[in-house]
XYZ file of N, CA, C and O in Angstrom:
596
model
N 28.385 -36.740 23.482
C 28.052 -35.400 23.880
C 26.641 -35.096 23.411
O 26.287 -35.324 22.265
N 25.823 -34.572 24.298
C 24.428 -34.277 23.978
C 24.332 -32.980 23.192
O 25.056 -32.026 23.441
N 23.429 -32.981 22.233
C 23.205 -31.776 21.452
C 22.207 -30.881 22.170
O 21.203 -31.377 22.691
N 22.466 -29.583 22.212
C 21.497 -28.700 22.876
C 20.213 -28.611 22.064
O 20.235 -28.585 20.841
N 19.100 -28.581 22.783
C 17.794 -28.452 22.124
C 17.528 -26.991 21.833
O 17.791 -26.125 22.647
N 16.974 -26.751 20.680
C 16.600 -25.387 20.335
C 15.226 -25.091 20.918
O 14.283 -25.859 20.743
N 15.125 -23.986 21.597
C 13.839 -23.592 22.171
C 12.927 -23.115 21.044
O 13.391 -22.732 19.971
N 11.619 -23.133 21.275
C 10.692 -22.648 20.246
C 10.963 -21.193 19.850
O 10.805 -20.814 18.702
N 11.408 -20.387 20.805
C 11.719 -18.986 20.501
C 12.876 -18.891 19.507
O 12.825 -18.114 18.557
N 13.918 -19.686 19.713
C 15.063 -19.680 18.799
C 14.658 -20.242 17.443
O 15.092 -19.747 16.396
N 13.808 -21.256 17.437
C 13.327 -21.815 16.178
C 12.534 -20.786 15.379
O 12.688 -20.683 14.160
N 11.672 -20.006 16.075
C 10.902 -18.963 15.387
C 11.820 -17.888 14.823
O 11.629 -17.421 13.703
N 12.819 -17.498 15.596
C 13.763 -16.484 15.111
C 14.546 -16.996 13.899
O 14.768 -16.267 12.949
N 14.960 -18.251 13.952
C 15.697 -18.832 12.831
C 14.815 -18.938 11.590
O 15.263 -18.658 10.471
N 13.562 -19.325 11.776
C 12.634 -19.409 10.643
C 12.384 -18.032 10.046
O 12.310 -17.870 8.822
N 12.264 -17.032 10.890
C 12.070 -15.666 10.421
C 13.294 -15.180 9.656
O 13.174 -14.568 8.590
N 14.474 -15.473 10.163
C 15.710 -15.076 9.472
C 15.855 -15.804 8.136
O 16.341 -15.230 7.155
N 15.421 -17.056 8.072
C 15.533 -17.831 6.833
C 14.464 -17.479 5.811
O 14.627 -17.762 4.618
N 13.383 -16.834 6.236
C 12.268 -16.558 5.329
C 12.668 -15.666 4.154
O 12.170 -15.832 3.043
N 13.552 -14.733 4.385
C 14.003 -13.870 3.291
C 14.799 -14.625 2.250
O 14.667 -14.379 1.048
N 15.611 -15.529 2.721
C 16.427 -16.302 1.786
C 15.562 -17.302 1.021
O 15.836 -17.603 -0.145
N 14.496 -17.796 1.652
C 13.541 -18.667 0.954
C 12.810 -17.867 -0.123
O 12.612 -18.340 -1.248
N 12.406 -16.629 0.213
C 11.735 -15.774 -0.770
C 12.669 -15.458 -1.931
O 12.245 -15.435 -3.092
N 13.928 -15.238 -1.637
C 14.902 -14.976 -2.705
C 15.080 -16.214 -3.587
O 15.145 -16.099 -4.816
N 15.102 -17.386 -2.984
C 15.218 -18.623 -3.762
C 13.969 -18.863 -4.599
O 14.044 -19.442 -5.690
N 12.811 -18.397 -4.114
C 11.562 -18.593 -4.851
C 11.521 -17.788 -6.145
O 10.723 -18.090 -7.037
N 12.377 -16.790 -6.281
C 12.400 -16.003 -7.517
C 12.965 -16.804 -8.690
O 12.906 -16.333 -9.826
N 13.480 -17.986 -8.438
C 13.978 -18.833 -9.523
C 12.835 -19.481 -10.303
O 13.034 -19.939 -11.433
N 11.635 -19.520 -9.718
C 10.482 -20.084 -10.421
C 10.029 -19.124 -11.523
O 10.356 -17.933 -11.492
N 9.235 -19.620 -12.475
C 8.754 -18.751 -13.554
C 7.930 -17.574 -13.018
O 7.340 -17.634 -11.936
N 7.874 -16.475 -13.795
C 7.298 -15.202 -13.386
C 5.911 -15.233 -12.769
O 5.686 -14.640 -11.728
N 4.936 -15.880 -13.392
C 3.573 -15.830 -12.887
C 3.213 -16.958 -11.941
O 2.068 -17.066 -11.510
N 4.160 -17.778 -11.594
C 3.898 -18.947 -10.764
C 3.579 -18.539 -9.326
O 4.278 -17.708 -8.746
N 2.531 -19.130 -8.729
C 2.249 -18.856 -7.321
C 3.398 -19.283 -6.398
O 3.553 -18.737 -5.316
N 4.201 -20.254 -6.840
C 5.363 -20.661 -6.052
C 6.400 -19.548 -5.970
O 7.287 -19.587 -5.126
N 6.282 -18.563 -6.847
C 7.201 -17.429 -6.822
C 6.613 -16.254 -6.046
O 7.242 -15.704 -5.156
N 5.405 -15.848 -6.372
C 4.913 -14.597 -5.805
C 4.351 -14.722 -4.398
O 4.386 -13.777 -3.625
N 3.845 -15.901 -4.003
C 3.291 -16.043 -2.645
C 4.389 -15.920 -1.575
O 4.227 -15.148 -0.630
N 5.520 -16.630 -1.674
C 6.554 -16.449 -0.646
C 7.149 -15.037 -0.642
O 7.422 -14.485 0.418
N 7.309 -14.447 -1.828
C 7.872 -13.098 -1.894
C 6.907 -12.098 -1.265
O 7.306 -11.241 -0.463
N 5.633 -12.190 -1.601
C 4.636 -11.280 -1.044
C 4.526 -11.443 0.466
O 4.509 -10.454 1.215
N 4.451 -12.677 0.942
C 4.348 -12.920 2.386
C 5.575 -12.385 3.122
O 5.457 -11.785 4.199
N 6.746 -12.577 2.527
C 7.973 -12.081 3.160
C 7.986 -10.562 3.229
O 8.239 -9.984 4.282
N 7.693 -9.892 2.129
C 7.759 -8.426 2.089
C 6.706 -7.812 3.003
O 6.957 -6.815 3.676
N 5.516 -8.423 3.071
C 4.417 -7.835 3.840
C 4.535 -8.115 5.339
O 4.099 -7.295 6.145
N 5.138 -9.206 5.756
C 5.141 -9.553 7.177
C 6.510 -9.653 7.846
O 6.649 -9.280 9.013
N 7.512 -10.149 7.164
C 8.764 -10.505 7.843
C 9.515 -9.331 8.471
O 9.941 -9.449 9.628
N 9.717 -8.196 7.786
C 10.454 -7.117 8.472
C 9.755 -6.629 9.742
O 10.410 -6.390 10.762
N 8.448 -6.501 9.709
C 7.721 -6.069 10.898
C 7.780 -7.090 12.016
O 7.955 -6.743 13.186
N 7.625 -8.365 11.674
C 7.723 -9.408 12.699
C 9.126 -9.470 13.286
O 9.293 -9.687 14.487
N 10.141 -9.255 12.463
C 11.517 -9.273 12.967
C 11.762 -8.123 13.940
O 12.513 -8.276 14.904
N 11.113 -6.987 13.700
C 11.285 -5.849 14.599
C 10.440 -5.954 15.864
O 10.843 -5.480 16.921
N 9.276 -6.576 15.775
C 8.337 -6.544 16.889
C 8.323 -7.797 17.755
O 8.088 -7.718 18.951
N 8.543 -8.975 17.176
C 8.283 -10.192 17.935
C 9.363 -10.691 18.866
O 9.034 -11.256 19.887
N 10.611 -10.543 18.619
C 11.550 -11.100 19.609
C 11.523 -10.298 20.908
O 12.443 -9.574 21.224
N 10.425 -10.376 21.665
C 10.296 -9.652 22.925
C 11.040 -10.409 24.017
O 10.977 -11.632 24.082
N 11.744 -9.698 24.903
C 12.551 -10.390 25.913
C 11.735 -11.225 26.897
O 12.167 -12.270 27.319
N 10.540 -10.776 27.247
C 9.747 -11.511 28.233
C 8.547 -12.209 27.634
O 7.673 -12.672 28.350
N 8.461 -12.289 26.335
C 7.300 -12.892 25.697
C 6.155 -11.899 25.624
O 6.253 -10.770 26.097
N 5.059 -12.308 25.029
C 3.919 -11.426 24.851
C 2.677 -12.020 25.480
O 2.470 -13.228 25.459
N 1.842 -11.153 26.006
C 0.533 -11.580 26.487
C -0.354 -11.837 25.280
O -0.050 -11.375 24.177
N -1.478 -12.540 25.454
C -2.334 -12.861 24.297
C -2.797 -11.634 23.514
O -2.773 -11.626 22.297
N -3.193 -10.580 24.180
C -3.618 -9.372 23.474
C -2.473 -8.688 22.759
O -2.647 -8.089 21.709
N -1.286 -8.784 23.321
C -0.113 -8.168 22.705
C 0.314 -8.938 21.457
O 0.876 -8.347 20.537
N 0.056 -10.231 21.422
C 0.369 -10.991 20.208
C -0.463 -10.484 19.040
O 0.033 -10.325 17.931
N -1.723 -10.222 19.312
C -2.599 -9.684 18.283
C -2.141 -8.287 17.854
O -2.145 -7.956 16.680
N -1.729 -7.476 18.814
C -1.220 -6.141 18.503
C 0.029 -6.231 17.623
O 0.166 -5.495 16.641
N 0.932 -7.131 17.952
C 2.160 -7.277 17.177
C 1.862 -7.759 15.764
O 2.463 -7.276 14.800
N 0.942 -8.690 15.629
C 0.580 -9.186 14.304
C -0.097 -8.099 13.472
O 0.182 -7.946 12.284
N -0.972 -7.314 14.103
C -1.656 -6.239 13.383
C -0.697 -5.128 13.003
O -0.879 -4.466 11.980
N 0.334 -4.921 13.792
C 1.294 -3.860 13.526
C 2.407 -4.308 12.577
O 3.085 -3.473 11.981
N 2.574 -5.612 12.408
C 3.676 -6.129 11.594
C 3.554 -5.724 10.127
O 4.550 -5.365 9.497
N 2.361 -5.769 9.560
C 2.199 -5.443 8.137
C 2.519 -3.983 7.837
O 3.308 -3.709 6.918
N 1.972 -2.999 8.567
C 2.345 -1.620 8.248
C 3.822 -1.323 8.474
O 4.436 -0.584 7.700
N 4.404 -1.912 9.518
C 5.842 -1.694 9.761
C 6.652 -2.320 8.630
O 7.611 -1.725 8.131
N 6.263 -3.520 8.201
C 6.976 -4.187 7.101
C 6.890 -3.384 5.817
O 7.893 -3.214 5.107
N 5.704 -2.900 5.505
C 5.547 -2.117 4.282
C 6.312 -0.803 4.359
O 6.829 -0.317 3.343
N 6.430 -0.225 5.548
C 7.220 0.992 5.708
C 8.701 0.719 5.467
O 9.374 1.485 4.766
N 9.204 -0.355 6.035
C 10.614 -0.719 5.826
C 10.856 -1.030 4.352
O 11.855 -0.581 3.762
N 9.944 -1.778 3.728
C 10.093 -2.114 2.309
C 10.065 -0.854 1.441
O 10.824 -0.747 0.468
N 9.215 0.106 1.793
C 9.151 1.354 1.040
C 10.450 2.139 1.172
O 10.958 2.698 0.188
N 11.007 2.188 2.379
C 12.284 2.883 2.571
C 13.402 2.224 1.774
O 14.221 2.913 1.148
N 13.451 0.912 1.790
C 14.490 0.192 1.036
C 14.309 0.414 -0.461
O 15.266 0.723 -1.173
N 13.077 0.282 -0.950
C 12.824 0.454 -2.385
C 13.135 1.881 -2.826
O 13.742 2.093 -3.883
N 12.752 2.872 -2.025
C 13.026 4.262 -2.382
C 14.519 4.528 -2.420
O 15.021 5.190 -3.341
N 15.235 4.018 -1.444
C 16.693 4.189 -1.435
C 17.327 3.543 -2.657
O 18.210 4.128 -3.296
N 16.878 2.347 -3.011
C 17.434 1.677 -4.187
C 17.074 2.409 -5.475
O 17.887 2.485 -6.400
N 15.864 2.964 -5.559
C 15.485 3.744 -6.743
C 16.335 4.996 -6.858
O 16.787 5.361 -7.945
N 16.543 5.696 -5.747
C 17.313 6.939 -5.779
C 18.776 6.699 -6.130
O 19.422 7.559 -6.720
N 19.297 5.550 -5.758
C 20.681 5.213 -6.113
C 20.773 4.480 -7.443
O 21.858 4.057 -7.834
N 19.617 4.340 -8.121
C 19.528 3.659 -9.418
C 20.072 2.233 -9.357
O 20.736 1.757 -10.279
N 19.778 1.553 -8.254
C 20.253 0.185 -8.066
C 19.100 -0.786 -7.842
O 19.326 -1.913 -7.417
N 17.853 -0.370 -8.143
C 16.713 -1.230 -7.827
C 16.589 -2.387 -8.795
O 16.649 -2.226 -10.006
N 16.426 -3.562 -8.239
C 15.992 -4.768 -8.941
C 15.369 -5.658 -7.874
O 15.607 -5.469 -6.680
N 14.560 -6.607 -8.284
C 13.914 -7.480 -7.318
C 14.944 -8.236 -6.488
O 14.806 -8.362 -5.271
N 15.995 -8.683 -7.129
C 17.017 -9.452 -6.427
C 17.713 -8.608 -5.362
O 17.856 -9.038 -4.218
N 18.127 -7.408 -5.734
C 18.813 -6.534 -4.775
C 17.859 -6.150 -3.639
O 18.240 -6.141 -2.464
N 16.611 -5.844 -3.989
C 15.597 -5.488 -3.004
C 15.416 -6.607 -1.982
O 15.411 -6.373 -0.767
N 15.275 -7.846 -2.458
C 15.086 -8.981 -1.552
C 16.335 -9.284 -0.738
O 16.236 -9.679 0.428
N 17.513 -9.095 -1.319
C 18.752 -9.325 -0.568
C 18.869 -8.334 0.586
O 19.189 -8.708 1.718
N 18.578 -7.062 0.308
C 18.660 -6.049 1.364
C 17.637 -6.341 2.463
O 17.960 -6.281 3.660
N 16.401 -6.659 2.075
C 15.384 -6.989 3.090
C 15.743 -8.266 3.852
O 15.520 -8.347 5.062
N 16.283 -9.268 3.168
C 16.658 -10.516 3.843
C 17.785 -10.268 4.853
O 17.768 -10.826 5.958
N 18.737 -9.429 4.490
C 19.799 -9.076 5.433
C 19.230 -8.324 6.633
O 19.597 -8.591 7.782
N 18.319 -7.392 6.366
C 17.691 -6.631 7.442
C 16.947 -7.564 8.397
O 17.083 -7.455 9.623
N 16.155 -8.471 7.856
C 15.365 -9.390 8.688
C 16.289 -10.340 9.447
O 16.049 -10.631 10.621
N 17.355 -10.803 8.813
C 18.284 -11.714 9.488
C 18.938 -11.041 10.688
O 19.076 -11.653 11.752
N 19.327 -9.789 10.533
C 19.951 -9.070 11.645
C 18.914 -8.703 12.697
O 19.134 -8.891 13.896
N 17.767 -8.181 12.271
C 16.744 -7.731 13.217
C 16.155 -8.891 14.028
O 15.756 -8.692 15.180
N 16.093 -10.073 13.464
C 15.520 -11.202 14.201
C 16.445 -11.701 15.306
O 16.004 -12.418 16.200
N 17.710 -11.318 15.280
C 18.624 -11.714 16.348
C 18.626 -10.714 17.505
O 19.129 -11.021 18.575
N 18.054 -9.537 17.281
C 18.029 -8.497 18.304
C 16.707 -8.528 19.057
O 15.710 -9.038 18.552
N 16.664 -7.953 20.263
C 15.376 -7.875 20.969
C 14.408 -6.977 20.216
O 14.812 -6.026 19.550
N 13.140 -7.273 20.321
C 12.125 -6.522 19.598
C 11.859 -5.157 20.201
O 12.214 -4.862 21.342
N 11.231 -4.311 19.414
C 10.821 -2.991 19.875
C 9.741 -3.186 20.929
O 8.796 -3.935 20.716
N 9.850 -2.521 22.085
C 8.842 -2.725 23.133
C 7.452 -2.282 22.682
O 7.292 -1.239 22.063
N 6.487 -3.095 22.989
C 5.099 -2.786 22.656
C 4.356 -2.387 23.923
O 4.550 -3.011 24.970
N 3.478 -1.387 23.854
C 2.738 -0.976 25.054
C 1.905 -2.099 25.658
O 1.853 -2.236 26.864
N 1.278 -2.906 24.846
C 0.425 -3.974 25.374
C 1.235 -5.122 25.954
O 0.699 -5.963 26.653
N 2.532 -5.179 25.663
C 3.358 -6.247 26.211
C 3.662 -6.006 27.683
O 3.887 -6.940 28.440
N 3.649 -4.733 28.110
C 3.987 -4.434 29.489
C 2.763 -4.340 30.377
O 2.850 -4.470 31.578
N 1.620 -4.084 29.807
C 0.388 -4.045 30.593
C -0.581 -5.013 29.947
O -0.369 -5.454 28.834
N -1.636 -5.341 30.627
C -2.631 -6.232 30.059
C -3.285 -5.591 28.856
O -3.740 -4.454 28.917
N -3.305 -6.278 27.735
C -3.912 -5.710 26.537
C -5.413 -5.595 26.691
O -6.029 -4.665 26.219
N -5.996 -6.547 27.380
C -7.431 -6.518 27.625
C -7.610 -6.687 29.126
O -7.223 -7.692 29.699
N -8.162 -5.689 29.745
C -8.386 -5.734 31.184
C -9.805 -6.218 31.448
O -10.747 -5.794 30.787
N -9.975 -7.069 32.420
C -11.302 -7.495 32.829
C -11.912 -6.424 33.718
O -11.215 -5.730 34.441
N -13.220 -6.330 33.681
C -13.902 -5.375 34.541
C -13.661 -5.754 35.991
O -13.864 -6.893 36.387
N -13.211 -4.798 36.782
C -12.987 -5.034 38.199
C -11.696 -5.759 38.504
O -11.408 -6.049 39.645
N -10.900 -6.067 37.507
C -9.658 -6.779 37.754
C -8.658 -5.882 38.474
O -7.910 -6.337 39.318
N -8.662 -4.609 38.136
C -7.760 -3.660 38.776
C -8.557 -2.417 39.128
O -9.461 -2.023 38.414
N -8.185 -1.816 40.215
C -8.871 -0.572 40.579
C -8.299 0.553 39.731
O -7.103 0.573 39.419
N -9.120 1.506 39.347
C -8.614 2.599 38.522
C -7.639 3.461 39.303
O -7.739 3.609 40.513
N -6.683 4.028 38.589
C -5.673 4.866 39.235
C -6.254 6.201 39.657
O -5.752 6.844 40.554
N -7.245 6.646 38.983
C -7.894 7.888 39.361
C -9.385 7.731 39.118
O -9.814 6.919 38.321
N -10.154 8.513 39.820
C -11.599 8.439 39.661
C -12.050 9.591 38.790
O -11.532 10.695 38.886
N -13.014 9.316 37.973
C -13.583 10.360 37.132
C -14.360 11.332 38.016
O -15.082 10.897 38.915
N -14.205 12.638 37.793
C -14.957 13.584 38.612
C -16.446 13.495 38.300
O -16.842 13.260 37.164
N -17.226 13.645 39.334
C -18.667 13.636 39.162
C -19.128 15.059 38.897
O -18.726 16.000 39.584
N -19.941 15.245 37.910
C -20.423 16.562 37.549
C -21.842 16.735 38.053
O -22.652 15.808 38.015
N -22.131 17.969 38.504
C -23.493 18.272 38.931
C -24.322 18.615 37.715
O -23.818 19.179 36.764
N -25.538 18.325 37.815
C -26.453 18.689 36.746
C -26.885 20.132 36.960
O -27.171 20.546 38.072
N -26.891 20.889 35.875
C -27.291 22.283 35.994
C -28.787 22.404 36.220
O -29.573 21.584 35.746
N -29.121 23.476 36.889
C -30.543 23.749 37.082
C -31.128 24.346 35.796
O -30.432 24.603 34.814
N -32.403 24.560 35.782
C -33.060 25.084 34.590
C -32.738 26.542 34.347
O -32.937 27.051 33.254
N -32.190 27.228 35.343
C -31.864 28.649 35.179
C -30.674 28.875 34.271
O -30.473 29.934 33.721
N -29.837 27.887 34.068
C -28.702 27.984 33.155
C -27.519 28.716 33.732
O -26.500 28.846 33.082
N -27.566 29.166 34.953
C -26.446 29.893 35.547
C -25.344 28.949 36.007
O -25.419 27.753 35.858
N -24.316 29.530 36.568
C -23.163 28.760 36.996
C -23.362 28.205 38.304
O -23.204 27.311 38.925
């Protein structure tokens, strides 16, 4: 029986879902080690936003990929702030709990379709003359020196 091949899209989603668990495993290294803080920092700053934005149903145009990458960090930091604030208010905050909650969020979000991006549905960068404008800008008359209407 032949094994089904995983498409690159499924591989990216699986890698994104696994990134949180890798970051959680990296906390086993000593405190100041780059092997600990680099995966955790990269996961917290990028993974939640990428999980929400990238699994687009029809793929992304080149300009939309840049938009999604630029938007991933602020969205990720917003999600991380909400999780951290909730854990602080419930007096349950610790790095381990924080990473577990974010890893669960990313694992679930990476299996769902992404939030639609405006540049994904239209060309992110339009070439001059590629499309005719939907409306024309009105032409204004130049006033005379008298200043009247």
